[in-house]
């Protein structure tokens, strides 16, 4: 499992980068504070937590739940990218800090639903929409959870047997593929965070 361990090390480095991004946001622009700072810092904090939990779940052989955390990390990237596509950023942030759901925010006739945000990020990061739709099947109860209970039959007359309590549904290659997805999403979060740091620094 050495390859998987290397992937884990990569996520640890990304978490350190998230912390550096947070420090950069706080210090940028002579440390002047903007509402957007709080928005992005909250996303970075959640992103670190998800990466840590993802690694622990795979280590504990609970890949069935670990997959759902990849969807949650994608949620971070979608909502971070929302600040780039929204026309009235102040209105959007006001909506958010009033405790209203981002998916209820409307610009014209368009609601900022998860699928809408995924389609927007897909323009910059091809494959996002397909990944979003795939991961949703692990967050919401679906046939994937039924498939996770199926195992090789002990009886030749049976097509399969049901196993309850085994949450490790991925082989080594599949786990590494999900590490790559988690890493890729994290890098998108870093990229957009850097853009805000650069913008904020230029506002001095």
Coordinates of C-alpha atoms in Angstrom, one line a residue:
X1 CA 0.0 0.0 0.0
X2 CA 3.0 2.3 -0.4
X3 CA 1.4 4.2 -3.2
X4 CA -1.6 5.0 -1.1
X5 CA 0.6 6.2 1.7
X6 CA 2.3 8.6 -0.8
X7 CA -1.1 9.9 -1.7
X8 CA -1.8 10.5 2.0
X9 CA 1.4 12.4 2.3
X10 CA 0.3 14.6 -0.6
X11 CA -3.0 15.4 1.1
X12 CA -1.0 16.3 4.3
X13 CA 1.0 18.8 2.2
X14 CA -2.1 20.2 0.7
X15 CA -3.5 20.8 4.1
X16 CA -0.4 22.8 5.0
X17 CA -0.9 24.7 1.8
X18 CA -4.5 25.5 2.9
X19 CA -3.1 26.9 6.1
X20 CA -0.6 29.0 4.1
X21 CA -3.5 30.2 2.0
X22 CA -5.4 31.2 5.1
X23 CA -2.5 33.2 6.4
X24 CA -2.0 34.8 3.0
X25 CA -5.6 35.9 2.9
X26 CA -5.4 37.4 6.4
X27 CA -2.2 39.3 5.6
X28 CA -3.0 40.4 2.1
X29 CA -3.8 44.0 1.4
X30 CA -2.2 45.3 4.6
X31 CA -4.5 42.9 6.5
X32 CA -7.6 44.8 5.7
X33 CA -10.6 42.6 6.3
X34 CA -13.3 41.8 3.8
X35 CA -16.4 39.7 4.0
X36 CA -15.0 37.5 1.3
X37 CA -12.1 36.7 3.6
X38 CA -14.4 35.0 6.1
X39 CA -16.2 33.1 3.3
X40 CA -13.0 31.7 1.9
X41 CA -11.4 31.0 5.3
X42 CA -14.5 29.0 6.3
X43 CA -14.1 26.9 3.1
X44 CA -10.4 26.3 3.8
X45 CA -11.2 25.2 7.3
X46 CA -13.8 22.7 6.1
X47 CA -11.4 21.5 3.4
X48 CA -8.7 20.7 5.9
X49 CA -11.2 18.8 8.0
X50 CA -12.5 16.8 5.0
X51 CA -9.0 15.8 3.9
X52 CA -8.1 14.6 7.3
X53 CA -11.3 12.6 7.7
X54 CA -10.9 11.1 4.2
X55 CA -7.5 9.8 5.0
X56 CA -8.6 8.4 8.4
X57 CA -11.6 6.6 6.8
X58 CA -9.5 4.9 4.1
X59 CA -7.0 3.9 6.8
X60 CA -9.9 2.4 8.8
X61 CA -11.1 0.5 5.6
X62 CA -14.3 2.6 5.4
X63 CA -14.1 3.6 1.8
X64 CA -17.9 3.6 1.3
X65 CA -18.1 6.7 3.5
X66 CA -14.8 8.1 2.4
X67 CA -16.2 8.5 -1.1
X68 CA -19.0 10.8 0.2
X69 CA -16.3 13.1 1.6
X70 CA -15.0 13.6 -1.9
X71 CA -18.4 14.9 -2.9
X72 CA -18.3 17.3 0.1
X73 CA -14.9 18.6 -0.9
X74 CA -16.3 19.2 -4.4
X75 CA -19.0 21.1 -2.7
X76 CA -16.3 23.4 -1.3
X77 CA -14.8 24.0 -4.8
X78 CA -18.3 24.7 -6.3
X79 CA -19.1 27.3 -3.7
X80 CA -15.7 28.9 -3.8
X81 CA -16.0 29.1 -7.6
X82 CA -19.4 30.8 -7.1
X83 CA -17.7 34.0 -6.0
X84 CA -16.1 34.1 -9.5
X85 CA -19.3 33.7 -11.5
X86 CA -21.7 35.8 -9.4
X87 CA -22.4 39.3 -10.8
X88 CA -23.2 41.0 -7.5
X89 CA -20.7 39.5 -5.0
X90 CA -21.8 41.7 -2.1
X91 CA -25.4 40.6 -2.5
X92 CA -24.3 37.0 -2.7
X93 CA -22.2 37.2 0.5
X94 CA -25.0 39.0 2.3
X95 CA -27.3 36.2 1.3
X96 CA -24.8 33.7 2.7
X97 CA -24.1 35.5 6.0
X98 CA -27.8 35.8 6.6
X99 CA -27.8 32.0 6.9
X100 CA -29.6 31.4 3.6
X101 CA -28.6 28.4 1.5
X102 CA -26.4 29.1 -1.5
X103 CA -28.6 26.8 -3.6
X104 CA -31.5 29.3 -2.9
X105 CA -29.6 32.3 -4.3
X106 CA -30.9 33.5 -7.6
X107 CA -29.4 35.7 -10.2
X108 CA -32.0 36.5 -12.7
X109 CA -34.0 33.3 -13.2
X110 CA -31.0 31.0 -12.4
X111 CA -30.7 29.4 -9.0
X112 CA -27.2 28.6 -7.8
X113 CA -28.0 24.9 -7.4
X114 CA -25.2 22.4 -7.0
X115 CA -25.7 21.1 -10.6
X116 CA -25.6 24.7 -11.9
X117 CA -22.4 25.4 -10.0
X118 CA -20.9 22.1 -11.2
X119 CA -21.7 23.1 -14.8
X120 CA -20.0 26.4 -14.4
X121 CA -16.8 24.9 -12.8
X122 CA -16.8 22.3 -15.6
X123 CA -15.8 25.1 -18.0
X124 CA -12.6 25.7 -16.1
X125 CA -12.1 22.1 -14.9
X126 CA -13.5 19.6 -17.5
X127 CA -15.0 16.5 -16.0
X128 CA -16.4 18.3 -12.9
X129 CA -20.0 17.8 -13.9
X130 CA -19.6 14.1 -14.6
X131 CA -17.7 13.7 -11.3
X132 CA -20.5 15.6 -9.4
X133 CA -23.2 13.4 -10.8
X134 CA -21.2 10.3 -10.0
X135 CA -20.4 11.3 -6.4
X136 CA -24.0 12.3 -5.7
X137 CA -24.9 8.6 -6.0
X138 CA -22.8 7.9 -2.9
X139 CA -24.1 10.9 -0.9
X140 CA -27.8 10.1 -1.6
X141 CA -29.0 6.5 -1.0
X142 CA -28.8 4.8 -4.4
X143 CA -28.1 1.5 -6.1
X144 CA -24.4 2.0 -5.3
X145 CA -25.2 1.3 -1.7
X146 CA -27.0 -1.9 -2.7
X147 CA -24.0 -2.9 -4.8
X148 CA -21.7 -2.3 -1.8
X149 CA -23.5 -5.1 0.1
X150 CA -23.0 -7.7 -2.7
X151 CA -20.2 -10.2 -2.6
X152 CA -19.2 -13.5 -4.3
X153 CA -21.7 -16.2 -3.6
X154 CA -20.8 -19.2 -1.4
X155 CA -23.5 -21.3 -3.1
X156 CA -23.1 -22.0 -6.8
X157 CA -26.8 -21.6 -7.3
X158 CA -26.7 -18.0 -6.0
X159 CA -25.8 -15.0 -8.1
X160 CA -24.4 -13.2 -5.1
X161 CA -24.5 -13.0 -1.4
X162 CA -25.3 -10.0 0.9
X163 CA -22.6 -8.9 3.4
X164 CA -23.6 -6.2 5.9
X165 CA -20.8 -4.4 7.9
X166 CA -18.0 -4.5 5.3
X167 CA -17.5 -0.9 4.3
X168 CA -14.3 -1.3 2.3
X169 CA -15.6 -1.4 -1.2
X170 CA -12.5 -0.2 -3.1
X171 CA -9.4 -2.0 -4.2
X172 CA -6.0 -0.3 -4.0
X173 CA -6.1 1.2 -7.4
X174 CA -9.6 2.6 -6.8
X175 CA -8.5 4.1 -3.5
X176 CA -5.6 5.8 -5.2
X177 CA -8.0 7.1 -7.9
X178 CA -10.1 8.7 -5.2
X179 CA -7.0 10.2 -3.6
X180 CA -6.3 11.8 -7.0
X181 CA -9.8 13.2 -7.2
X182 CA -9.5 14.6 -3.6
X183 CA -6.1 16.1 -4.5
X184 CA -7.4 17.6 -7.8
X185 CA -10.4 19.2 -6.1
X186 CA -8.1 20.5 -3.3
X187 CA -5.8 22.1 -5.9
X188 CA -8.8 23.9 -7.4
X189 CA -9.6 25.3 -4.0
X190 CA -6.0 26.5 -3.7
X191 CA -6.0 28.1 -7.1
X192 CA -9.1 30.1 -6.5
X193 CA -7.9 31.1 -3.0
X194 CA -4.7 32.4 -4.6
X195 CA -6.6 34.5 -7.0
X196 CA -8.4 36.3 -4.2
X197 CA -5.0 36.8 -2.4
X198 CA -3.6 38.4 -5.6
X199 CA -6.8 40.5 -6.0
X200 CA -6.8 41.7 -2.4
X201 CA -3.1 42.6 -2.5
X202 CA -3.7 44.8 -5.6
X203 CA -6.5 46.7 -3.8
X204 CA -4.0 48.5 -1.4

